[in-house]
Coordinates of C-alpha atoms in Angstrom, one line a residue:
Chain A
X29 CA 0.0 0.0 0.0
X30 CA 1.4 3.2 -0.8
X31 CA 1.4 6.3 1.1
X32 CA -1.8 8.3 -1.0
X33 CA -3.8 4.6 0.1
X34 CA -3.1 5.3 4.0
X35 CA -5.8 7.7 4.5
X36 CA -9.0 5.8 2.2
X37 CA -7.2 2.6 3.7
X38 CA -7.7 4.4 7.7
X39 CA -10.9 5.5 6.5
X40 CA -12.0 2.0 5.4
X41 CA -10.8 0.6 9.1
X42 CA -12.6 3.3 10.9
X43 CA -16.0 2.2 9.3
X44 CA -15.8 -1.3 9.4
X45 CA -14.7 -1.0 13.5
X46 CA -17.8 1.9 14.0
X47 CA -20.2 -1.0 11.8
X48 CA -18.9 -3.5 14.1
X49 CA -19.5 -1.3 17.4
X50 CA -22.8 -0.6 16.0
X51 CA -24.1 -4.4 16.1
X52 CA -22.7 -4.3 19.9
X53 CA -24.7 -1.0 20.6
X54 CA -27.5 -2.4 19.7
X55 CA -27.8 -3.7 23.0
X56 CA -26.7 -0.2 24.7
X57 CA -29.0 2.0 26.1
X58 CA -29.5 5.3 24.0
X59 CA -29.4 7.8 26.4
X60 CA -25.7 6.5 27.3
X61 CA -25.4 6.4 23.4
X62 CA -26.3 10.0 23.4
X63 CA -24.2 11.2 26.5
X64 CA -21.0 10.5 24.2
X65 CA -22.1 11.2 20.7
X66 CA -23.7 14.1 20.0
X67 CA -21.1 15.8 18.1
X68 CA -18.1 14.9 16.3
X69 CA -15.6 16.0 18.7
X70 CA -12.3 18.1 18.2
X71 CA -8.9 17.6 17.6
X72 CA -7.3 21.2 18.2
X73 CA -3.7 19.7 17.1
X74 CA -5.5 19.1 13.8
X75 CA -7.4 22.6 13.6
X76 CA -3.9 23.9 13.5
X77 CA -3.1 21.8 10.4
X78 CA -6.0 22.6 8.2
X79 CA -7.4 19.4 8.5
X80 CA -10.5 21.2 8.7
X81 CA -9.1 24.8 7.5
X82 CA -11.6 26.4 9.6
X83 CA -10.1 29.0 12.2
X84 CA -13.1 27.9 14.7
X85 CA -12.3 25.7 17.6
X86 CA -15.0 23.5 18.3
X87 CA -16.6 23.0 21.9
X88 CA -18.8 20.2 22.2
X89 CA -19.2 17.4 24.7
X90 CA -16.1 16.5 25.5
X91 CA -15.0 12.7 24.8
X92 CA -12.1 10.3 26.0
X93 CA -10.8 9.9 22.8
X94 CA -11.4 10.9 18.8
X95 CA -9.4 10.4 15.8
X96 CA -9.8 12.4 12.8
X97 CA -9.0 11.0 9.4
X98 CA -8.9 13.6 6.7
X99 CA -9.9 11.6 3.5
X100 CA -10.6 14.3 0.4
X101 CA -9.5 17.5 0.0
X102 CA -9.5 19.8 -3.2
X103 CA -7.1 21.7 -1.3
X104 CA -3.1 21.4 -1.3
X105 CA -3.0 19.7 2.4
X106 CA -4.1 16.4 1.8
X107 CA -3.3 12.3 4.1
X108 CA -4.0 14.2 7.3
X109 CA -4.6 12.7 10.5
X110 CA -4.7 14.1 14.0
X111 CA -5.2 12.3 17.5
X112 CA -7.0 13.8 20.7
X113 CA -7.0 12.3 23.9
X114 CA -8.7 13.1 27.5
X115 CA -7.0 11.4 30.2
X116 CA -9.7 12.3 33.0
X117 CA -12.4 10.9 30.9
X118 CA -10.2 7.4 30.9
X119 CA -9.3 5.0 33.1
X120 CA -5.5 5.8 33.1
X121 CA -6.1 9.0 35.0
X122 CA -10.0 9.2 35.7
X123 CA -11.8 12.1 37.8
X124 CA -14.8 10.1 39.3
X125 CA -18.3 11.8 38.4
X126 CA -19.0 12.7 42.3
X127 CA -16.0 14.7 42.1
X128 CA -16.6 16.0 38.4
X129 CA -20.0 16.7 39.5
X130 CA -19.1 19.1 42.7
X131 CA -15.7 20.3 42.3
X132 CA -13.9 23.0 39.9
X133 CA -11.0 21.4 39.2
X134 CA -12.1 18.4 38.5
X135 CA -14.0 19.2 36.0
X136 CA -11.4 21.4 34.1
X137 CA -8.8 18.4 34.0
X138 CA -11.5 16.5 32.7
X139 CA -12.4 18.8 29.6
X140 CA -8.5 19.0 29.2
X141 CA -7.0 17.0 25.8
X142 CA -4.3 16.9 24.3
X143 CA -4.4 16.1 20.7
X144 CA -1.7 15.6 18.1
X145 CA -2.3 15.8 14.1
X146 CA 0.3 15.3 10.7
X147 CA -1.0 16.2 6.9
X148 CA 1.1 17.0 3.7
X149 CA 0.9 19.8 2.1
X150 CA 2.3 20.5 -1.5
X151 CA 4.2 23.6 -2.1
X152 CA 5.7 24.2 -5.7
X153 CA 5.4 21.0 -6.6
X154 CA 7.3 19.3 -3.3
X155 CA 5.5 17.6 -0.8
X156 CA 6.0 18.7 3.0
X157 CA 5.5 17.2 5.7
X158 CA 3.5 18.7 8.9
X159 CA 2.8 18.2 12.3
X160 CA 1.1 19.8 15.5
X161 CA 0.8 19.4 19.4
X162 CA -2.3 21.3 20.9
X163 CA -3.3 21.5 24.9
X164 CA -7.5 22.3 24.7
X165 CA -8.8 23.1 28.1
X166 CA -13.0 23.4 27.5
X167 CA -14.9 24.2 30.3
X168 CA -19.0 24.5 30.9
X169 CA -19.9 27.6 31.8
X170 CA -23.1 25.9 33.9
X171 CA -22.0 22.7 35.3
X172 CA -25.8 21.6 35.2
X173 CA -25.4 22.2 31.3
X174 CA -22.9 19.2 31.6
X175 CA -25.0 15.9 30.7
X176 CA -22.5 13.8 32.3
X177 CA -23.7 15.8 35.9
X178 CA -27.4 15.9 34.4
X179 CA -27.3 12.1 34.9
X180 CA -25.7 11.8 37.9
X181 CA -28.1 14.3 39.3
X182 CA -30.8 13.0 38.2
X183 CA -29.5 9.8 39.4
X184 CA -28.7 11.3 43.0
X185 CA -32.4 12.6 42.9
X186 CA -34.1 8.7 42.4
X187 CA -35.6 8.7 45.4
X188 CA -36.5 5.2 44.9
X189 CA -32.6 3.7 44.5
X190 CA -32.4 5.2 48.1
X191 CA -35.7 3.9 49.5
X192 CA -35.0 0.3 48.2
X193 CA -31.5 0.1 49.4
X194 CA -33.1 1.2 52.9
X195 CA -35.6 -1.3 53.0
X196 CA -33.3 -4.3 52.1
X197 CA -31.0 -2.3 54.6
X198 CA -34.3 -2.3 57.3
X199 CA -34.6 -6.2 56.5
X200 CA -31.4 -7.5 56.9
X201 CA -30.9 -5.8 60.1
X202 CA -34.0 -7.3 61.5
X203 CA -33.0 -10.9 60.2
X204 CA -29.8 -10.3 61.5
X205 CA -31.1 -9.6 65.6
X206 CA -33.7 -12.4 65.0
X207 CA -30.3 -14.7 64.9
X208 CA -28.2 -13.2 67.3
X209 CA -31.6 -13.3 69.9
X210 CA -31.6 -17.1 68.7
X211 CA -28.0 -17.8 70.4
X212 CA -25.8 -17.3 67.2
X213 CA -22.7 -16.0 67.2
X214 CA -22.4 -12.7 65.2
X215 CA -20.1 -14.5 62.3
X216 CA -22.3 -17.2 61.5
X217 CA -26.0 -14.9 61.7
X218 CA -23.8 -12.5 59.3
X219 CA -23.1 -15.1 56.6
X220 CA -26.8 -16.4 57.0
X221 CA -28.5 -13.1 56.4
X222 CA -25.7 -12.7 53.4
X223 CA -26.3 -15.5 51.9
X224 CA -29.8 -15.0 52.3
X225 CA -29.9 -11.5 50.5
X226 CA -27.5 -12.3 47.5
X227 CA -30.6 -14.8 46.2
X228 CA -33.9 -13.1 47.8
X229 CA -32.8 -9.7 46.6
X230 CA -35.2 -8.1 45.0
X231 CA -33.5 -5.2 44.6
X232 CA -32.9 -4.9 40.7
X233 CA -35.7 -6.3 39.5
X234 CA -37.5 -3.2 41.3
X235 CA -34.4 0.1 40.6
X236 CA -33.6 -1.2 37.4
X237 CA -36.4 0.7 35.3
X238 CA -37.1 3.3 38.2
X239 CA -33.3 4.3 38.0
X240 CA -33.9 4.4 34.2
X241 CA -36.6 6.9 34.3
X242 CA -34.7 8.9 36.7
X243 CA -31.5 9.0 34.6
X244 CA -33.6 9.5 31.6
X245 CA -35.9 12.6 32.7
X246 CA -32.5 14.4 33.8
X247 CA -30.5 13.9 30.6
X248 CA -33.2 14.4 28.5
X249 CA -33.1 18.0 29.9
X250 CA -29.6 18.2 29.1
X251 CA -29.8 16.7 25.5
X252 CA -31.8 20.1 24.7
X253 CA -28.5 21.3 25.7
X254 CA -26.3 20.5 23.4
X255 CA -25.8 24.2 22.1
X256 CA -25.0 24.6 26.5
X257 CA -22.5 28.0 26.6
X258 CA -18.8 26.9 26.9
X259 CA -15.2 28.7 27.0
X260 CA -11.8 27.2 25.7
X261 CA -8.5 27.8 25.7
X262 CA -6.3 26.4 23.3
X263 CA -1.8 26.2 23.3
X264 CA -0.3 24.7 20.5
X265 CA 2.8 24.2 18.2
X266 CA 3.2 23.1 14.9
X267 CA 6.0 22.7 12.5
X268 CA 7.1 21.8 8.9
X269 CA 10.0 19.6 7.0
X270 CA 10.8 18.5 3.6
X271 CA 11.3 15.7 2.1
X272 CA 15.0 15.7 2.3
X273 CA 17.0 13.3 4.8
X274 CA 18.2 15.6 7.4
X275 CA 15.6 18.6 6.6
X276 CA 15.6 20.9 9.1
X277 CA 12.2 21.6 11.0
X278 CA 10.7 24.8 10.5
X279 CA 8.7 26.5 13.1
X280 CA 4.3 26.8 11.7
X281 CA 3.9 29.1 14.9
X282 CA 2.8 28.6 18.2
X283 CA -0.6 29.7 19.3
X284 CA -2.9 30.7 22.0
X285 CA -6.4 30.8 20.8
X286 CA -10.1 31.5 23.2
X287 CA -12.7 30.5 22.2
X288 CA -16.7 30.8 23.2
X289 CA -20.2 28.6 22.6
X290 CA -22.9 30.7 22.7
X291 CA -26.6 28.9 22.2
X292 CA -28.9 32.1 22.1
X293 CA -31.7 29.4 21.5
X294 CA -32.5 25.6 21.4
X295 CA -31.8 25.4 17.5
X296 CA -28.8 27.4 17.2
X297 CA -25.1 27.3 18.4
X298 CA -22.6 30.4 18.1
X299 CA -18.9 29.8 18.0
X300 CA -15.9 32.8 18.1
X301 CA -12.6 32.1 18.3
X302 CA -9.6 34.5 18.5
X303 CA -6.7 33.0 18.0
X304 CA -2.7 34.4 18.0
X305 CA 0.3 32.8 16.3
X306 CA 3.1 34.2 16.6
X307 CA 6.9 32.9 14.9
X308 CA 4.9 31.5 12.2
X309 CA 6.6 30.6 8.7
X310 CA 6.4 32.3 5.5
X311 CA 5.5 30.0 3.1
X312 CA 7.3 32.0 0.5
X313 CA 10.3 31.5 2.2
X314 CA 10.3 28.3 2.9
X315 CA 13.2 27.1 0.4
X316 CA 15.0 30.3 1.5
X317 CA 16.2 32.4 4.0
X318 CA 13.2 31.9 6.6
X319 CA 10.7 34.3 7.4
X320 CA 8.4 34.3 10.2
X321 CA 5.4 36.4 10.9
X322 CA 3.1 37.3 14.0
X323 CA -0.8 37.2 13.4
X324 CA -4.3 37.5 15.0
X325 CA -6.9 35.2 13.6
X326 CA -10.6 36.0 14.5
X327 CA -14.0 34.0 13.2
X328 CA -17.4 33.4 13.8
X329 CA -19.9 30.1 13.4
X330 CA -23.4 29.8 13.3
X331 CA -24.4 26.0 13.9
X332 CA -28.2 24.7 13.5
X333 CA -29.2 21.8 15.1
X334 CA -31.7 19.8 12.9
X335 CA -34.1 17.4 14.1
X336 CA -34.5 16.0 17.7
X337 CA -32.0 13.5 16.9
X338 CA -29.2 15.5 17.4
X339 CA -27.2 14.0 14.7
X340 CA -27.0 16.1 12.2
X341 CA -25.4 20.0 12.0
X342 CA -25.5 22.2 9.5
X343 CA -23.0 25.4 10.1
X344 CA -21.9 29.0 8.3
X345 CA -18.7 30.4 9.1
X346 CA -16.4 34.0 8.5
X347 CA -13.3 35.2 9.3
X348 CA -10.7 37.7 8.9
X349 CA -8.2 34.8 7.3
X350 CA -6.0 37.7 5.1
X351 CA -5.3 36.8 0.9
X352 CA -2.2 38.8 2.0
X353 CA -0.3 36.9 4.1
X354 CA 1.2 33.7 3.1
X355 CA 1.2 31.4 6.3
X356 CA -1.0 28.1 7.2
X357 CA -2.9 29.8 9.7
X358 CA -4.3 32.5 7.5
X359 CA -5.2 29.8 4.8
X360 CA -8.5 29.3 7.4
X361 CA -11.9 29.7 5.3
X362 CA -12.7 33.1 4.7
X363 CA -16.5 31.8 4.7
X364 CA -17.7 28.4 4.0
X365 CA -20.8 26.2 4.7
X366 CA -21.0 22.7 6.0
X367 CA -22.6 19.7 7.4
X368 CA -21.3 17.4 10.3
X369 CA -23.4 14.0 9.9
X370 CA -23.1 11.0 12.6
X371 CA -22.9 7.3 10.6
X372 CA -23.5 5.4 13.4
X373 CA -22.5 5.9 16.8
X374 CA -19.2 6.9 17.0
X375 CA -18.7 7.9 13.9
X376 CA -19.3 11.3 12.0
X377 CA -18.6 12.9 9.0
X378 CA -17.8 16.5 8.6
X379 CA -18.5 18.3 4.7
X380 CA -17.1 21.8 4.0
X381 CA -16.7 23.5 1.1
X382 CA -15.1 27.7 1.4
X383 CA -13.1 30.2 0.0
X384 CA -10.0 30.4 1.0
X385 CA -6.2 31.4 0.2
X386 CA -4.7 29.2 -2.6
X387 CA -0.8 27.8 -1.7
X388 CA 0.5 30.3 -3.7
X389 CA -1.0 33.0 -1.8
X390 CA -2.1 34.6 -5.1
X391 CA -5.8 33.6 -5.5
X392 CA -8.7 33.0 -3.4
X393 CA -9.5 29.0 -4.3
X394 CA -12.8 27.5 -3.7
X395 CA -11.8 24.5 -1.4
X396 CA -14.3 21.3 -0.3
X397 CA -13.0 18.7 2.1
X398 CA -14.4 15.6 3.8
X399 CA -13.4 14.5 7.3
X400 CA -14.3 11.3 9.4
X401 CA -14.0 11.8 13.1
X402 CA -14.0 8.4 15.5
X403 CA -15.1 8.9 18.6
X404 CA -16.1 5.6 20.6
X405 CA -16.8 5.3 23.8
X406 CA -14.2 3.4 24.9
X407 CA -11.1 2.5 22.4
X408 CA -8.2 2.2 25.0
X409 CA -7.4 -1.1 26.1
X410 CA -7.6 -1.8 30.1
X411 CA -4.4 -1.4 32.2
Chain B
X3 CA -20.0 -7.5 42.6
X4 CA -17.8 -8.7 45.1
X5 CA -18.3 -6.4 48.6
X6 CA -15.2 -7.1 50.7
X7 CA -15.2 -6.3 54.7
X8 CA -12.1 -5.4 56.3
X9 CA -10.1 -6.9 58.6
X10 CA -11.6 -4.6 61.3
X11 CA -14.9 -6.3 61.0
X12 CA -13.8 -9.3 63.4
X13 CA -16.2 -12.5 63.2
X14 CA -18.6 -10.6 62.5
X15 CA -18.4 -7.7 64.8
X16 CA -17.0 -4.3 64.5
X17 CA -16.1 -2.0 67.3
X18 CA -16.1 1.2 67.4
X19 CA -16.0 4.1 70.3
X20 CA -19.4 6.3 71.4
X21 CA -21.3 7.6 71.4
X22 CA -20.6 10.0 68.2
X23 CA -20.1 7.4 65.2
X24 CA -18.6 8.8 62.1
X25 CA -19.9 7.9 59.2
X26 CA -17.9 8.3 55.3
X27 CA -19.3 6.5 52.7
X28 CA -18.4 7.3 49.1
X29 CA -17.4 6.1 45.3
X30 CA -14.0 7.4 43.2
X31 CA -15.2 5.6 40.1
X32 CA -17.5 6.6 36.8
X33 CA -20.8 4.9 37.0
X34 CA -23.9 6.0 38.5
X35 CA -23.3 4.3 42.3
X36 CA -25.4 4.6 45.4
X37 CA -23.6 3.4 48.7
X38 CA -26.0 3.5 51.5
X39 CA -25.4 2.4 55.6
X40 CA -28.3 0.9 58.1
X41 CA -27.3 0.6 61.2
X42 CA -30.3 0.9 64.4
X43 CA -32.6 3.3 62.4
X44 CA -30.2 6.1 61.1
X45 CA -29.6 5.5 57.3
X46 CA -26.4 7.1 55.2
X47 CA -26.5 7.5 51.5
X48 CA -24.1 8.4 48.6
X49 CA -24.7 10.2 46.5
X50 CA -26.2 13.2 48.3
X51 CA -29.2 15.0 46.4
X52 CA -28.3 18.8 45.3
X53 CA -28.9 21.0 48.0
X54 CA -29.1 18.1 50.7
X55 CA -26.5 18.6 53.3
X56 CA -24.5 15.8 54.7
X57 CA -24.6 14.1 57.6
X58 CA -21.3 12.6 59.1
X59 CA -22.6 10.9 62.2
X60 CA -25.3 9.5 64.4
X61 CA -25.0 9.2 68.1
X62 CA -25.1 5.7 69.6
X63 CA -25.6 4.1 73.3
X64 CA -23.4 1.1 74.3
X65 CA -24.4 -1.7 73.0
X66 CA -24.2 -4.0 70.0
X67 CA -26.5 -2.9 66.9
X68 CA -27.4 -4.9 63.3
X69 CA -25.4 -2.9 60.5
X70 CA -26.1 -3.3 57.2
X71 CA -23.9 -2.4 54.3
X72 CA -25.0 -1.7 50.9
X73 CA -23.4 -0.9 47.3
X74 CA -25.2 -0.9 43.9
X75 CA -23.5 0.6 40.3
X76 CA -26.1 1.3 37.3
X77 CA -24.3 1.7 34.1
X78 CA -27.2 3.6 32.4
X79 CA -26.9 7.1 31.6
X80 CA -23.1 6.9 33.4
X81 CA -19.9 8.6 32.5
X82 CA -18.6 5.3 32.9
X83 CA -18.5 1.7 33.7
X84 CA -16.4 1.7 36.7
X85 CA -16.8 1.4 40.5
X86 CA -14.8 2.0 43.8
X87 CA -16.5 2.3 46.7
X88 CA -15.7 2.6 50.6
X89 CA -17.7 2.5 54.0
X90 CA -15.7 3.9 56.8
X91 CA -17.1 3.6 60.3
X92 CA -15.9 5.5 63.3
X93 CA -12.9 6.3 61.2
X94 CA -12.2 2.5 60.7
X95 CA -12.4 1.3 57.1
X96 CA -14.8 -1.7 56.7
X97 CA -16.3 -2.0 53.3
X98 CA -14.7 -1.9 49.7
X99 CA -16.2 -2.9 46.0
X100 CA -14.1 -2.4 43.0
X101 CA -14.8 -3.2 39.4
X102 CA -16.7 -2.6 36.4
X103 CA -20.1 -2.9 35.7
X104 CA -21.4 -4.3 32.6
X105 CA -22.8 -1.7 29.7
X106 CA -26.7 -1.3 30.2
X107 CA -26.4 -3.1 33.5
X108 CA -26.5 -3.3 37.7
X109 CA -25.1 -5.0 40.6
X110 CA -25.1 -4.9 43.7
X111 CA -24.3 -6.6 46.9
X112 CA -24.8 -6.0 50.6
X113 CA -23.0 -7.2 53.8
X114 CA -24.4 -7.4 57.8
X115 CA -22.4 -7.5 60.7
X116 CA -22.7 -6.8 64.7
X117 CA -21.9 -2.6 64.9
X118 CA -20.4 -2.8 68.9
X119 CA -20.4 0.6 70.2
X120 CA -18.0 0.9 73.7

């Protein structure tokens, strides 16, 4: 296989695996379905690439892990791929959902990724390699807008789970001082009543749908929140290399970008994102004497939400990307429309077609790209 | 779901000094888990409701006392699969469950002993 297969090859994997998960989710519940996937998830590393040459950050539910593959592109950056991970949404260094739910910190480190992304991009006929680290710290600006706290508040609020747990509690007690009043010792009434409980338990076959409802009402609540109002920050550094043995890396900037998610009503989503690069490389003057340049990116999105479902986006974008200046960062859409689409769980596609900058920095190009984002809800093996 | 007692729960009994008993009962894992204490009429529960505030003891005459402990993980609706809860009684650990709890699934478990209060 060579290299120009990779990405239709990655894409090919990623939709047989999502197929495959679907046959398993079958059996999932939906609401835990939806609690991960309603939205495609970001890869900020890959933002700084042009993988999607949009100069928005996305904020959306946060998720443990996506992969981003970018398959067609009419544009000059083309076998992309970028990588985010969320440690405190994993197992390797979880925050547990009491603490997510009531403390600060908690939830920060567990909106906090770190994503890494690598594309080619074609200047005067040579083929350069590219490549990004990005730290993306998103944070709700109302925890209740959170539907990972939605359930577990509505869970904390099932009124039944406790009363249930008291009255098996209640029971065992009594059968328990009926023994020891009997003459047993305390060991053997405890293993009686034990081993009593484990098979006359009737305690799922009563929570399991109340706990359900409970879980349900409150996340339901929050699904109407998927537009819930967010702030980001975003660090990052990229660079660029030929093809040469020994080529020396070039510095593509380093950024700093905020970022805001406005939802002025249940349909719509507002994103702005300001974002500063500074040491960032001429592309003129890459087979040169280097020159590096200092800019300030700033756009706007407008996202509607279609259908109950929440599965499918369609989105407007500007920004103040400059024909003028020849660097990656500034090759961002000056407008474009698009559509993010789930597949199946865990998997979505993202459409976009713009004007931007062409390579040359001489034109303004009409450029249309397809990305598939996998975001499953758990992909890391166990320790 | 395996619900271990500790070594301080001795044939059955677990002793503890009056007549203020503390209380701690809580989870460090992902899933939707509810940990809840009986023990002579008072009844402790994680997770708390929003808004309800805590309580970290009960007070307790000598005397021995049925105690009942109790631990159930719901996958639906959760952040995540796993669990890791403890019961702590008059600052003594006695009660752990770790694991994972199937997708679209419960367990749950429960454990009695003699509560012994000097």
């Amino acid at each position: 296989m060579n290299r120009a297969q990779l990405p239709l090859a990655c894409a090919g994997l990623l939709a047989a695996t999502a197929a495959m998960a679907a046959d398993e989710a079958k059996a999932t519940d939906p609401i835990s379905t939806y609690l991960v996937d309603m939205s495609p998830g970001a890869v900020s590393a890959g933002e700084m690439l042009g993988l999607s040459p949009s100069a928005i950050s996305n904020l959306q539910a946060p998720k443990d892990f996506v992969a981003a593959i970018n398959t067609l592109s009419s544009g000059n950056t083309k076998q992309g791929f970028g990588l985010s991970f969320t440690p405190g949404r994993t197992r390797y260094a979880p925050v547990s959902i009491d603490d997510y739910s009531h403390r600060l910190g908690s939830r920060i480190w567990a909106g906090t990724s770190f994503s890494y992304a690598q594309n080619q991009n074609t200047l005067a006929g040579i083929d350069y390699k590219q490549e990004a680290v990005a730290l993306h710290i998103a944070y709700y600006l109302n925890k209740d807008d959170d539907p990972a706290v939605a359930g577990y508040q509505g869970f904390a609020r099932c009124a039944v789970v406790r009363k249930q747990m008291a009255d098996e509690g209640e029971r065992s007690n009594a059968m328990f001082e009926a023994l020891r009043k009997q003459g047993l010792s305390a060991e053997a009434a405890a293993n009686m009543v034990d081993a009593f409980s484990e098979k006359n338990s009737e305690f799922s076959a009563r929570t399991d749908k109340a706990v359900a409802k409970c879980v349900d009402d409150a996340v339901a609540k929050a699904k109407a929140k998927w537009n819930a109002n967010q702030i980001a920050i975003t660090f990052g550094q990229a660079r660029i290399q030929g093809p040469a043995a020994g080529a020396p890396h070039l510095s593509l900037g380093h950024t700093a970008s905020l970022s805001a998610a406005l939802g002025p009503n249940e349909w719509s989503l507002v994103n702005l994102t300001v974002r500063r690069t500074s040491k960032e490389l001429d592309l003129k003057t890459i087979a040169t004497t280097p020159d590096y340049k200092t800019s300030t990116l700033a756009a706007a999105r407008w996202t509607y939400g279609m259908g109950d479902a929440r599965d499918t986006y369609a989105l407007a974008e500007i920004s103040n990307a400059k024909a003028s200046s020849n660097t990656l960062s500034n090759r961002a859409f000056k407008y474009a429309l698009g559509v993010d689409k789930r597949l199946t769980e865990g998997l979505w596609l993202e459409l976009r077609v713009g004007k931007n900058r062409s390579a040359d920095g001489a034109t303004e190009q009409t450029t249309a790209l397809m990305n598939l984002k996998l975001s499953p809800t758990s992909t890391l093996p166990k320790p | 779901m395996q619900l271990k007692l500790t070594k301080n729960v001795n044939k059955g009994v677990l002793t503890v000094q009056g007549p203020q008993v503390s209380f701690q009962l809580g989870d460090a894992g992902q899933a939707n888990v509810a940990v809840h204490v009986v023990a002579h009429g008072e009844h402790f529960h994680f997770p708390l409701e929003p808004g309800e505030p805590p309580k970290p003891s009960a007070t307790f005459a000598p005397g021995e006392y049925a105690c009942t402990v109790m631990v159930a993980a719901f996958s639906h609706g959760a952040m995540g699969t796993s669990y890791d809860s403890s019961v702590s009684i008059g600052g003594k650990p006695v009660a752990t469950a770790r694991g994972d709890v199937a997708a679209d699934s419960e367990e749950h478990a429960s454990r009695t002993f003699a509560l012994q209060v000097l």
